[in-house]
Amino acid sequence: MAETQEERSPSLDDCLKLLKGERDEQRLAGLLLVTKFCKNDDLVSLKKVYEAVGTHFLDRLLRTGSGDGSENRDVYLRLSVTVLAAFCRVPEIASAEEMVSRIPLILEIMSKRPATNILEECYELLYLVSTACEAGVMALINSGGLRVIAPQLSELSDGSHAMEVAIKILQLLVSKLSSESMNIERFFELSLVVAAVARQFAVLHNALKFEALHLLSAVFCSDYSALLHEPLRSMPDNNWADYMRTGVVSILHNRVAPSERLHALILAENMMSILGEKWLIGRVKLPSVEDYLPADRCLLLVLESSHVEISVLTNDLAYMKYEAPTSAVEEQLLKQRYLAIAFSLVEKIIKYISTVGENEGTLSDETIFLKVIKTFNETVVVVLEYLKDAKEHGKKRGNDLLASVRMIGSYLAETPDACKEQVHDLLDYMLSVEGEEESSPFLSSCFLLPMLCQITMKDEGCKLLAASRGYLAVVECLIKLIQSEGQNGEDNGSIFLACDTVMNVLLKREQISLAPDLSTFSSLLTALAHWADGTKDPSVVMMAASICSLIFDFTSEEALLKQANVSARSLETLARLIARSFSSAGQGMSDTADLLEIIMAGYSRWAERFPTIKKHNR
């Protein structure tokens, strides 16, 4: 019986004879036989069949199946797509020019919403062609592949084979997209992709979940990701944001590879950039947990995971820099990039927690709040150790070091007495840190200004800043802020913080035995005069005049004129500034009354030493 059955079964040679026949009916019969017995992994046979049938017949069959009016249109379409997808398993065929040229027609077929099985074969064909050659993936992009696939994702079954292949295709497309190739329509389509894949990221619990995670991470790590934020904010349905939170919690809640945890943190950081820190708060339902998780679980998981990553990454970077300096530069840069993401997450959570009073009920209880604060403190200690290590090795320049100072500054702005001893030991070093593209320290001082302003309200803080000569860093920072932004008013907040810090130190000058550096303070005088001379804002005038009055206390007009950056014209400008401040005395400005008091009290002490200023204020 077995021998008889084998004799009756068609052989490959029988199929090839039919495929090479003169009539279309013979070729159709041959193709149908091929689909019955030719296996997809039999590449040798597939190549022989492809060569026998010829590209012209395949094209005619595909166009007949995709057209209108044919009695057996669906049969022809299913057959043509099935055999073309099978042929594409041969890399040589998939990369052939004639196969690449069929991509626009395949996309046209897909846009007509064919049966699910045909759609799966179309995805298979597109995937095989686009992975076989660069021309394939570029043809898929340029023919509107994203436009066709994006709206279909929401219609595919969760976890289906079609969804799996679609995600793989999208991963390819995203890897090839560039900022130059993006436009408004493409951003909209990509936002639909993100929303649809977010659902898969949330609901799936197999390997495809990680494929969805990798695709979303790739989109958010792209050069054009910032321009995608607005289309995502404008999505009419916000379910995608909830799906994203569920997926992130699912990854961080379970034991996964460190690389997967990093991808989840990248998503969390971007979601907060798009929707704000409030995205962290929301109920999550995991299949493995019977009840909903508390609304603050995402916040806790992101914070704790960020702490872990910061501990690991700072340790790795310190080893690579100081113990194994021959390590790959690319690996160092990658770790620094991940460290920056972890820092950003912690800073965003600090910002959110600082407004917890305004968001009553967002943390489930006081125990959770204390746990958050404990994690903050532990993270800051780790970062301070990283900076201490850099200090001991004589390293002051680096974007990772600057980012470390920024993160510490963010936390100390809210709790200036945290990790007090370590902060005091490293304060002078932190003020000397500079980024890769800075010619001198500046941003480090800006990041620490909120904390410095608060600690200098007390004698202890002023003594610390005077002893470390950190006050000079603040003065130089203030001069740069005025020179770069003081005239357009964009960053007056930072300028006033620096002014308050300098004023706090000068007011306690005698108690802390400060001997000010005249060359630095003379530069500040001219900067303050220039800042106030170009504004009508009375608060600027009063702040500038009060600091100038405190500086005049320890110098004289004669001494100032010996400084290279002070001229007779500068003194005239300073005299006008003091005169303007006096003119506000009768305007009843209660918010600057204390500043006016400082100016007038100072004037009575130093007026005789400044004849130019006295002349303008008789």
Coordinates of C-alpha atoms in Angstrom, one line a residue:
M1 CA 0.0 0.0 0.0
A2 CA 2.8 2.4 0.9
E3 CA 4.6 1.7 -2.4
T4 CA 1.3 2.3 -4.3
Q5 CA 0.7 5.6 -2.5
E6 CA 4.2 6.7 -3.3
E7 CA 3.8 5.9 -6.9
R8 CA 0.6 8.0 -7.1
S9 CA 2.1 11.1 -5.3
P10 CA 3.4 13.8 -7.6
S11 CA 7.1 14.2 -7.7
L12 CA 9.0 17.5 -7.9
D13 CA 9.8 16.7 -11.6
D14 CA 6.1 16.3 -12.3
C15 CA 5.5 19.8 -10.8
L16 CA 8.3 21.3 -12.8
K17 CA 6.9 19.9 -16.0
L18 CA 3.5 21.4 -15.3
L19 CA 5.1 24.8 -14.3
K20 CA 7.0 24.9 -17.6
G21 CA 3.8 24.1 -19.6
E22 CA 2.5 26.5 -22.2
R23 CA -0.9 27.0 -20.8
D24 CA -1.8 28.9 -17.6
E25 CA -4.0 26.0 -16.4
Q26 CA -0.9 23.8 -16.3
R27 CA 1.1 26.3 -14.3
L28 CA -1.7 26.8 -11.9
A29 CA -2.0 23.1 -11.4
G30 CA 1.8 22.9 -10.8
L31 CA 1.7 25.7 -8.2
L32 CA -1.2 24.0 -6.4
L33 CA 0.8 20.8 -6.3
V34 CA 3.8 22.6 -5.0
T35 CA 1.8 24.0 -2.1
K36 CA 0.7 20.5 -1.2
F37 CA 4.1 18.8 -0.8
C38 CA 7.0 21.3 -1.1
K39 CA 8.2 22.2 2.4
N40 CA 9.1 25.8 3.2
D41 CA 12.5 24.8 4.5
D42 CA 13.4 22.9 1.2
L43 CA 15.2 25.9 -0.3
V44 CA 16.7 23.9 -3.1
S45 CA 13.3 22.8 -4.4
L46 CA 11.8 26.2 -3.9
K47 CA 14.5 27.8 -6.0
K48 CA 13.9 25.2 -8.8
V49 CA 10.2 25.9 -8.7
Y50 CA 10.7 29.6 -8.8
E51 CA 13.0 29.4 -11.9
A52 CA 10.5 27.0 -13.6
V53 CA 7.4 29.1 -13.1
G54 CA 9.0 32.4 -14.1
T55 CA 8.4 35.9 -12.7
H56 CA 5.9 37.0 -15.5
F57 CA 3.4 34.4 -14.6
L58 CA 3.7 35.1 -10.9
D59 CA 3.1 38.8 -11.5
R60 CA 0.1 38.1 -13.7
L61 CA -1.4 35.8 -11.1
L62 CA -0.8 38.4 -8.3
R63 CA -2.4 41.2 -10.3
T64 CA -5.3 39.1 -11.2
G65 CA -5.9 38.2 -7.6
S66 CA -5.5 41.8 -6.4
G67 CA -7.8 43.2 -9.1
D68 CA -11.6 43.3 -9.4
G69 CA -14.0 41.3 -11.4
S70 CA -12.2 37.9 -11.5
E71 CA -14.4 35.0 -10.6
N72 CA -11.7 33.2 -8.7
R73 CA -10.0 36.4 -7.4
D74 CA -9.6 35.3 -3.8
V75 CA -8.2 31.9 -4.8
Y76 CA -5.7 33.4 -7.1
L77 CA -4.7 36.0 -4.5
R78 CA -4.2 33.4 -1.7
L79 CA -2.2 31.2 -4.1
S80 CA 0.0 33.9 -5.4
V81 CA 0.8 35.4 -2.0
T82 CA 1.4 32.0 -0.4
V83 CA 3.9 30.9 -3.0
L84 CA 5.6 34.2 -3.1
A85 CA 6.1 34.2 0.6
A86 CA 7.4 30.6 0.4
F87 CA 9.9 31.6 -2.4
C88 CA 11.1 34.5 -0.2
R89 CA 12.5 32.0 2.2
V90 CA 15.3 31.6 -0.3
P91 CA 17.5 34.7 0.4
E92 CA 18.6 35.0 -3.2
I93 CA 15.0 35.2 -4.4
A94 CA 13.9 37.6 -1.6
S95 CA 16.7 40.0 -2.4
A96 CA 16.1 39.9 -6.2
E97 CA 15.0 43.2 -7.8
E98 CA 11.8 41.7 -9.1
M99 CA 10.7 40.7 -5.6
V100 CA 11.6 44.1 -4.2
S101 CA 9.5 45.7 -7.0
R102 CA 6.4 43.8 -5.8
I103 CA 6.4 45.5 -2.4
P104 CA 4.0 48.4 -3.5
L105 CA 1.5 45.9 -4.8
I106 CA 1.6 43.8 -1.6
L107 CA 1.0 46.9 0.4
E108 CA -1.9 47.8 -1.8
I109 CA -3.4 44.3 -1.2
M110 CA -2.9 44.7 2.5
S111 CA -4.7 48.1 2.5
K112 CA -7.8 46.4 1.1
R113 CA -8.1 44.4 4.4
P114 CA -7.9 40.8 3.0
A115 CA -8.6 37.6 4.9
T116 CA -6.4 37.1 8.0
N117 CA -4.5 34.2 6.5
I118 CA -3.6 36.2 3.4
L119 CA -2.6 39.2 5.6
E120 CA -0.2 36.9 7.6
E121 CA 1.4 35.7 4.3
C122 CA 1.8 39.4 3.2
Y123 CA 3.6 40.2 6.5
E124 CA 5.8 37.2 6.0
L125 CA 6.7 38.2 2.5
L126 CA 7.5 41.8 3.5
Y127 CA 9.6 40.7 6.4
L128 CA 11.6 38.3 4.4
V129 CA 12.3 40.8 1.6
S130 CA 13.1 43.6 3.9
T131 CA 15.6 41.5 5.9
A132 CA 17.2 40.1 2.8
C133 CA 18.5 43.4 1.4
E134 CA 18.7 47.1 2.1
A135 CA 16.7 47.8 -1.0
G136 CA 13.8 45.8 0.4
V137 CA 13.5 47.8 3.7
M138 CA 13.9 51.1 1.9
A139 CA 11.2 50.2 -0.6
L140 CA 8.9 49.3 2.2
I141 CA 9.5 52.7 3.9
N142 CA 9.2 54.7 0.7
S143 CA 6.1 52.8 -0.5
G144 CA 4.2 53.8 2.7
G145 CA 4.7 50.7 4.7
L146 CA 4.2 52.5 8.0
R147 CA 1.0 54.1 6.7
V148 CA -0.4 50.6 5.9
I149 CA 0.8 48.7 8.9
A150 CA 0.1 51.3 11.6
P151 CA -3.8 51.3 11.5
Q152 CA -3.8 47.5 11.1
L153 CA -2.0 46.7 14.4
S154 CA -5.1 47.4 16.5
E155 CA -7.1 44.9 14.4
L156 CA -4.6 42.0 14.7
S157 CA -5.2 39.4 17.4
D158 CA -3.1 39.8 20.6
G159 CA 0.0 37.7 20.3
S160 CA -0.9 36.3 16.9
H161 CA 1.7 35.3 14.4
A162 CA 0.7 38.2 12.2
M163 CA 1.3 40.6 15.2
E164 CA 4.7 39.0 15.8
V165 CA 5.8 39.5 12.2
A166 CA 4.3 43.0 12.1
I167 CA 6.4 44.0 15.1
K168 CA 9.5 42.6 13.6
I169 CA 8.9 44.6 10.4
L170 CA 8.3 47.8 12.4
Q171 CA 11.6 47.2 14.3
L172 CA 13.3 47.2 10.9
L173 CA 11.5 50.3 9.8
V174 CA 12.3 52.2 13.0
S175 CA 16.0 51.3 12.7
K176 CA 16.1 52.9 9.2
L177 CA 14.0 56.0 9.8
S178 CA 15.8 59.2 10.2
S179 CA 14.9 62.7 11.3
E180 CA 15.1 63.9 7.7
S181 CA 12.7 61.3 6.5
M182 CA 10.0 62.2 9.0
N183 CA 7.0 64.4 8.4
I184 CA 3.7 65.3 10.1
E185 CA 1.9 62.3 8.6
R186 CA 4.6 59.9 9.5
F187 CA 4.7 61.1 13.1
F188 CA 1.0 60.5 13.3
E189 CA 1.3 57.0 11.9
L190 CA 4.2 56.3 14.3
S191 CA 2.1 57.5 17.2
L192 CA -0.6 54.9 16.2
V193 CA 2.1 52.2 16.1
V194 CA 3.2 53.2 19.7
A195 CA -0.3 53.1 21.0
A196 CA -1.0 49.6 19.4
V197 CA 2.3 48.1 20.4
A198 CA 1.8 49.4 24.0
R199 CA -1.3 47.1 24.2
Q200 CA 0.8 44.1 23.3
F201 CA 3.5 45.2 25.7
A202 CA 0.8 45.2 28.5
V203 CA -1.3 42.1 27.7
L204 CA 1.3 39.6 26.5
H205 CA 3.4 37.3 28.7
N206 CA 5.6 35.6 26.3
A207 CA 8.7 36.4 24.2
L208 CA 6.7 38.8 22.1
K209 CA 6.3 41.1 25.1
F210 CA 10.0 41.7 25.0
E211 CA 9.9 42.3 21.2
A212 CA 7.2 45.0 21.9
L213 CA 9.4 46.5 24.6
H214 CA 12.4 46.6 22.3
L215 CA 10.4 48.3 19.5
L216 CA 9.0 50.9 21.9
S217 CA 12.4 51.6 23.3
A218 CA 13.9 51.9 19.8
V219 CA 11.3 54.5 18.9
F220 CA 11.9 56.5 22.1
C221 CA 15.7 56.3 21.7
S222 CA 15.6 57.6 18.1
D223 CA 16.8 61.0 16.9
Y224 CA 13.2 62.1 16.2
S225 CA 11.6 60.9 19.4
A226 CA 11.1 64.4 20.9
L227 CA 9.0 65.4 17.9
L228 CA 6.8 62.3 18.5
H229 CA 5.8 63.6 22.0
E230 CA 3.1 66.0 20.8
P231 CA 1.3 63.5 18.5
L232 CA 1.2 61.1 21.4
R233 CA -0.1 63.8 23.8
S234 CA -2.9 64.5 21.2
M235 CA -4.1 60.8 21.0
P236 CA -7.9 60.8 21.6
D237 CA -7.7 57.6 23.6
N238 CA -5.3 57.6 26.6
N239 CA -5.5 53.9 27.2
W240 CA -2.1 53.5 25.5
A241 CA -0.6 55.4 28.5
D242 CA -2.2 52.9 30.9
Y243 CA -1.0 50.0 28.9
M244 CA 2.5 51.5 28.9
R245 CA 2.4 51.8 32.7
T246 CA 1.2 48.2 33.1
G247 CA 3.9 46.9 30.8
V248 CA 6.6 48.8 32.7
V249 CA 5.4 47.6 36.1
S250 CA 5.2 44.0 34.7
I251 CA 8.9 44.1 33.6
L252 CA 10.1 45.8 36.8
H253 CA 7.9 43.6 39.1
N254 CA 9.4 40.4 37.8
R255 CA 12.9 39.0 37.5
V256 CA 14.2 39.9 34.0
A257 CA 17.6 40.5 32.5
P258 CA 19.2 43.9 33.4
S259 CA 19.0 45.0 29.8
E260 CA 15.2 44.5 29.7
R261 CA 14.9 46.5 32.9
L262 CA 16.9 49.3 31.3
H263 CA 14.5 49.3 28.3
A264 CA 11.6 49.6 30.7
L265 CA 13.2 52.5 32.5
I266 CA 13.7 54.2 29.1
L267 CA 10.0 53.9 28.5
A268 CA 9.2 55.3 31.9
E269 CA 11.5 58.3 31.4
N270 CA 9.9 59.1 28.1
M271 CA 6.4 58.7 29.4
M272 CA 7.0 61.2 32.1
S273 CA 8.5 63.6 29.5
I274 CA 5.4 63.2 27.4
L275 CA 2.6 63.2 30.1
G276 CA 4.4 64.5 33.2
E277 CA 5.3 62.8 36.4
K278 CA 1.6 62.1 37.2
W279 CA 1.9 59.2 34.7
L280 CA 3.6 57.2 37.4
I281 CA 0.5 57.1 39.5
G282 CA -2.3 54.8 38.4
R283 CA -3.8 51.3 39.2
V284 CA -2.2 48.3 37.5
K285 CA -3.7 44.8 37.1
L286 CA -1.2 42.0 36.5
P287 CA -2.4 38.5 35.6
S288 CA -0.1 37.0 38.4
V289 CA -1.7 39.2 41.1
E290 CA -5.3 38.8 42.1
D291 CA -6.1 42.4 43.0
Y292 CA -5.1 45.7 41.5
L293 CA -1.7 46.9 42.6
P294 CA -1.6 50.2 44.6
A295 CA -1.6 53.3 42.5
D296 CA 1.9 54.3 43.6
R297 CA 3.5 50.9 42.8
C298 CA 4.8 52.1 39.4
L299 CA 6.5 55.1 41.2
L300 CA 8.2 52.8 43.8
L301 CA 9.3 50.3 41.2
V302 CA 10.8 52.9 38.9
L303 CA 12.6 54.6 41.8
E304 CA 14.0 51.4 43.2
S305 CA 15.0 50.1 39.8
S306 CA 16.7 53.5 39.1
H307 CA 18.6 53.2 42.4
V308 CA 19.8 49.8 41.5
E309 CA 20.9 50.9 38.0
I310 CA 22.7 53.9 39.4
S311 CA 24.6 51.7 41.9
V312 CA 25.6 49.2 39.2
L313 CA 26.4 51.8 36.5
T314 CA 28.5 54.1 38.7
N315 CA 30.4 51.1 40.0
D316 CA 31.0 49.9 36.4
L317 CA 32.1 53.3 35.2
A318 CA 34.4 53.9 38.1
Y319 CA 36.1 50.5 37.3
M320 CA 36.4 51.2 33.6
K321 CA 37.8 54.7 34.2
Y322 CA 40.2 54.2 37.0
E323 CA 41.1 50.4 37.1
A324 CA 40.6 49.3 33.5
P325 CA 41.2 52.5 31.5
T326 CA 41.8 50.5 28.3
S327 CA 38.1 49.5 28.1
A328 CA 36.1 50.3 25.0
V329 CA 35.1 54.0 24.7
E330 CA 31.8 53.0 23.1
E331 CA 30.9 50.9 26.2
Q332 CA 31.7 53.7 28.5
L333 CA 29.5 56.1 26.5
L334 CA 26.6 53.7 26.5
K335 CA 26.8 53.2 30.3
Q336 CA 27.0 57.0 30.7
R337 CA 23.9 57.3 28.6
Y338 CA 22.0 54.8 30.7
L339 CA 23.2 56.5 33.8
A340 CA 21.8 59.8 32.6
I341 CA 18.4 58.2 32.0
A342 CA 18.4 56.8 35.6
F343 CA 19.4 60.2 37.0
S344 CA 16.6 61.8 35.0
L345 CA 14.0 59.4 36.4
V346 CA 15.1 60.1 40.0
E347 CA 15.0 63.8 39.4
K348 CA 11.5 63.6 37.9
I349 CA 10.3 61.6 41.0
I350 CA 12.0 64.2 43.3
K351 CA 10.0 66.9 41.5
Y352 CA 6.8 64.9 41.9
I353 CA 7.3 64.1 45.6
S354 CA 8.2 67.8 46.2
T355 CA 4.6 68.6 45.2
V356 CA 3.1 65.7 47.2
G357 CA 1.2 68.1 49.4
E358 CA -0.6 69.5 46.3
N359 CA -1.3 65.9 45.1
E360 CA -2.8 64.6 48.3
G361 CA -3.6 60.9 48.3
T362 CA -1.1 60.0 45.6
L363 CA 1.1 58.0 47.9
S364 CA -0.8 55.2 49.8
D365 CA 0.5 56.0 53.3
E366 CA 3.3 57.5 55.3
T367 CA 5.3 54.3 55.2
I368 CA 5.5 54.5 51.4
F369 CA 6.6 58.2 51.7
L370 CA 9.3 57.3 54.1
K371 CA 10.4 54.4 51.9
V372 CA 10.7 56.9 49.0
I373 CA 12.8 59.3 51.1
K374 CA 15.1 56.4 52.2
T375 CA 15.7 55.4 48.6
F376 CA 16.5 59.0 47.7
N377 CA 19.1 59.2 50.5
E378 CA 20.6 55.9 49.5
T379 CA 20.9 57.0 45.9
V380 CA 22.5 60.3 46.8
V381 CA 25.1 58.5 48.9
V382 CA 26.0 56.3 46.0
V383 CA 26.4 59.3 43.7
L384 CA 28.4 61.2 46.2
E385 CA 30.7 58.1 46.5
Y386 CA 31.1 58.2 42.7
L387 CA 32.1 61.9 42.8
K388 CA 34.5 61.2 45.7
D389 CA 36.2 58.5 43.6
A390 CA 36.5 61.0 40.7
K391 CA 37.9 63.7 43.1
E392 CA 40.5 61.2 44.4
H393 CA 41.6 60.4 40.9
G394 CA 41.8 64.1 39.9
K395 CA 38.9 64.0 37.5
K396 CA 36.8 67.1 37.2
R397 CA 35.5 67.0 33.6
G398 CA 32.8 64.8 32.3
N399 CA 29.1 64.8 31.4
D400 CA 28.5 61.9 33.8
L401 CA 30.1 63.9 36.7
L402 CA 28.1 67.0 35.8
A403 CA 24.9 64.9 35.7
S404 CA 25.8 63.5 39.1
V405 CA 26.0 67.1 40.5
R406 CA 22.7 68.0 38.9
M407 CA 20.9 65.0 40.5
I408 CA 22.4 65.8 43.9
G409 CA 21.4 69.4 43.4
S410 CA 17.8 68.4 42.6
Y411 CA 17.5 66.5 45.9
L412 CA 19.3 69.0 48.1
A413 CA 17.1 71.8 46.7
E414 CA 14.3 70.0 48.6
T415 CA 16.3 68.7 51.6
P416 CA 19.4 70.9 51.9
D417 CA 20.6 69.1 55.1
A418 CA 20.5 65.6 53.6
C419 CA 23.8 63.6 53.6
K420 CA 25.3 66.8 55.3
E421 CA 28.7 65.5 56.1
Q422 CA 29.5 64.0 52.7
V423 CA 28.0 67.1 50.9
H424 CA 30.2 69.5 52.9
D425 CA 33.3 67.4 52.2
L426 CA 32.6 67.4 48.5
L427 CA 31.1 70.9 48.0
D428 CA 34.3 72.6 46.7
Y429 CA 34.8 69.7 44.3
M430 CA 31.2 69.7 43.0
L431 CA 31.5 73.4 42.3
S432 CA 34.6 72.7 40.2
V433 CA 33.0 70.0 38.0
E434 CA 32.5 70.9 34.4
G435 CA 30.8 69.2 31.4
E436 CA 32.7 68.0 28.3
E437 CA 31.8 71.1 26.3
E438 CA 32.4 73.7 29.1
S439 CA 35.6 75.8 29.2
S440 CA 35.2 76.4 32.9
P441 CA 32.8 75.3 35.7
F442 CA 29.3 77.0 35.4
L443 CA 26.5 74.5 35.2
S444 CA 27.6 72.7 38.4
S445 CA 27.1 76.0 40.3
C446 CA 23.7 76.5 38.7
F447 CA 22.6 73.0 39.8
L448 CA 23.6 73.7 43.4
L449 CA 22.2 77.2 43.7
P450 CA 18.9 76.3 45.3
M451 CA 20.7 74.3 48.0
L452 CA 23.4 77.0 48.5
C453 CA 20.8 79.7 48.8
Q454 CA 19.2 77.8 51.6
I455 CA 22.2 76.8 53.6
T456 CA 23.7 80.3 53.5
M457 CA 20.8 81.6 55.5
K458 CA 22.6 80.2 58.5
D459 CA 26.1 81.1 59.7
E460 CA 27.3 77.5 59.3
G461 CA 26.5 77.5 55.6
C462 CA 28.2 80.8 55.0
K463 CA 31.3 79.6 56.8
L464 CA 31.4 76.5 54.7
L465 CA 31.1 78.4 51.5
A466 CA 33.8 80.9 52.6
A467 CA 36.2 78.3 53.8
S468 CA 36.0 76.3 50.6
R469 CA 36.1 79.5 48.6
G470 CA 32.9 78.2 47.0
Y471 CA 31.5 81.7 47.2
L472 CA 33.9 82.6 44.3
A473 CA 32.3 79.9 42.2
V474 CA 28.8 81.4 43.0
V475 CA 30.0 84.9 42.1
E476 CA 31.5 83.7 38.8
C477 CA 28.3 81.8 38.1
L478 CA 26.2 85.0 38.8
I479 CA 28.4 87.0 36.4
K480 CA 27.9 84.5 33.6
L481 CA 24.2 84.2 34.2
I482 CA 23.9 88.0 33.9
Q483 CA 26.1 88.2 30.8
S484 CA 24.3 85.4 29.0
E485 CA 20.7 85.7 30.1
G486 CA 20.2 88.7 32.4
Q487 CA 19.2 91.1 29.6
N488 CA 16.4 89.0 28.2
G489 CA 15.0 87.9 31.6
E490 CA 14.8 84.3 30.6
D491 CA 16.6 82.9 33.7
N492 CA 16.0 85.6 36.3
G493 CA 15.1 82.8 38.7
S494 CA 18.6 81.4 38.8
I495 CA 20.1 84.9 38.9
F496 CA 18.0 85.8 42.0
L497 CA 19.1 82.6 43.7
A498 CA 22.7 83.4 43.0
C499 CA 22.1 87.0 44.2
D500 CA 20.5 85.8 47.4
T501 CA 23.4 83.4 48.0
V502 CA 26.0 86.1 47.5
M503 CA 24.1 88.5 49.7
N504 CA 23.8 86.0 52.5
V505 CA 27.6 85.6 52.5
L506 CA 28.3 89.3 52.3
L507 CA 25.9 90.1 55.1
K508 CA 27.7 87.7 57.4
R509 CA 31.1 88.7 56.1
E510 CA 32.5 89.8 59.5
Q511 CA 31.0 86.9 61.5
I512 CA 32.7 84.4 59.2
S513 CA 35.9 86.4 58.8
L514 CA 35.6 86.5 55.0
A515 CA 38.4 88.4 53.1
P516 CA 36.7 88.9 49.7
D517 CA 38.7 88.7 46.5
L518 CA 38.4 92.2 45.1
S519 CA 39.2 91.3 41.4
T520 CA 36.3 88.8 41.4
F521 CA 33.8 91.2 43.1
S522 CA 34.8 94.2 40.9
S523 CA 33.8 92.1 37.9
L524 CA 30.5 91.4 39.7
L525 CA 29.9 95.1 40.3
T526 CA 30.2 95.9 36.5
A527 CA 27.9 92.9 35.7
L528 CA 25.3 94.0 38.2
A529 CA 25.4 97.6 36.9
H530 CA 24.9 96.4 33.4
W531 CA 22.1 94.1 34.4
A532 CA 20.1 96.8 36.2
D533 CA 20.9 99.5 33.6
G534 CA 19.0 97.6 30.9
T535 CA 15.8 97.0 32.9
K536 CA 12.8 98.8 34.3
D537 CA 12.1 96.0 36.8
P538 CA 12.4 97.6 40.3
S539 CA 13.2 94.2 41.9
V540 CA 16.2 93.9 39.6
V541 CA 17.4 97.4 40.5
M542 CA 17.0 96.9 44.2
M543 CA 18.7 93.5 44.2
A544 CA 21.7 94.8 42.2
A545 CA 22.0 98.0 44.3
S546 CA 21.9 96.1 47.6
I547 CA 24.7 93.7 46.6
C548 CA 26.8 96.6 45.2
S549 CA 26.3 98.4 48.5
L550 CA 27.6 95.4 50.4
I551 CA 30.6 95.2 48.1
F552 CA 31.4 98.9 48.6
D553 CA 31.7 98.2 52.3
F554 CA 35.1 96.5 51.9
T555 CA 36.6 98.7 49.2
S556 CA 36.9 102.2 47.8
E557 CA 36.5 104.1 44.6
E558 CA 40.3 104.5 44.4
A559 CA 40.9 100.7 44.9
L560 CA 38.2 99.8 42.3
L561 CA 39.7 102.1 39.6
K562 CA 42.9 100.1 39.9
Q563 CA 41.1 97.0 38.7
A564 CA 41.4 96.3 35.0
N565 CA 37.6 95.8 34.6
V566 CA 36.5 99.0 36.3
S567 CA 36.6 102.4 34.6
A568 CA 35.3 105.9 35.4
R569 CA 32.3 105.1 33.1
S570 CA 31.6 102.0 35.2
L571 CA 31.5 104.1 38.3
E572 CA 29.0 106.5 36.6
T573 CA 26.7 103.5 35.9
L574 CA 27.0 102.3 39.5
A575 CA 26.2 105.8 40.7
R576 CA 23.0 105.8 38.6
L577 CA 22.1 102.4 40.0
I578 CA 22.3 103.7 43.6
A579 CA 20.4 106.8 42.7
R580 CA 17.6 104.7 41.1
S581 CA 17.4 102.6 44.2
F582 CA 17.0 105.7 46.4
S583 CA 14.2 107.0 44.1
S584 CA 12.1 104.0 45.0
A585 CA 12.1 104.9 48.7
G586 CA 8.9 106.9 48.4
Q587 CA 7.1 104.4 46.2
G588 CA 5.9 102.2 49.1
M589 CA 7.4 98.9 47.7
S590 CA 7.1 96.7 50.8
D591 CA 8.6 93.7 49.0
T592 CA 11.9 95.5 48.6
A593 CA 11.9 97.4 51.9
D594 CA 14.6 95.2 53.4
L595 CA 16.8 95.7 50.3
L596 CA 16.4 99.5 50.5
E597 CA 17.4 99.3 54.2
I598 CA 20.7 97.5 53.2
I599 CA 21.5 100.1 50.6
M600 CA 20.8 103.1 52.8
A601 CA 22.7 101.7 55.8
G602 CA 25.6 100.9 53.5
Y603 CA 25.6 104.3 51.9
S604 CA 26.1 105.9 55.3
R605 CA 29.2 103.8 55.9
W606 CA 31.0 104.1 52.5
A607 CA 29.7 107.3 50.8
E608 CA 32.8 109.2 51.7
R609 CA 35.0 106.7 49.9
F610 CA 33.0 106.9 46.7
P611 CA 32.9 110.6 45.6
T612 CA 31.4 109.8 42.2
I613 CA 28.4 108.0 43.7
K614 CA 28.0 110.6 46.4
K615 CA 27.9 113.3 43.7
H616 CA 24.9 111.7 42.1
N617 CA 23.1 111.2 45.3
R618 CA 23.2 114.7 47.0

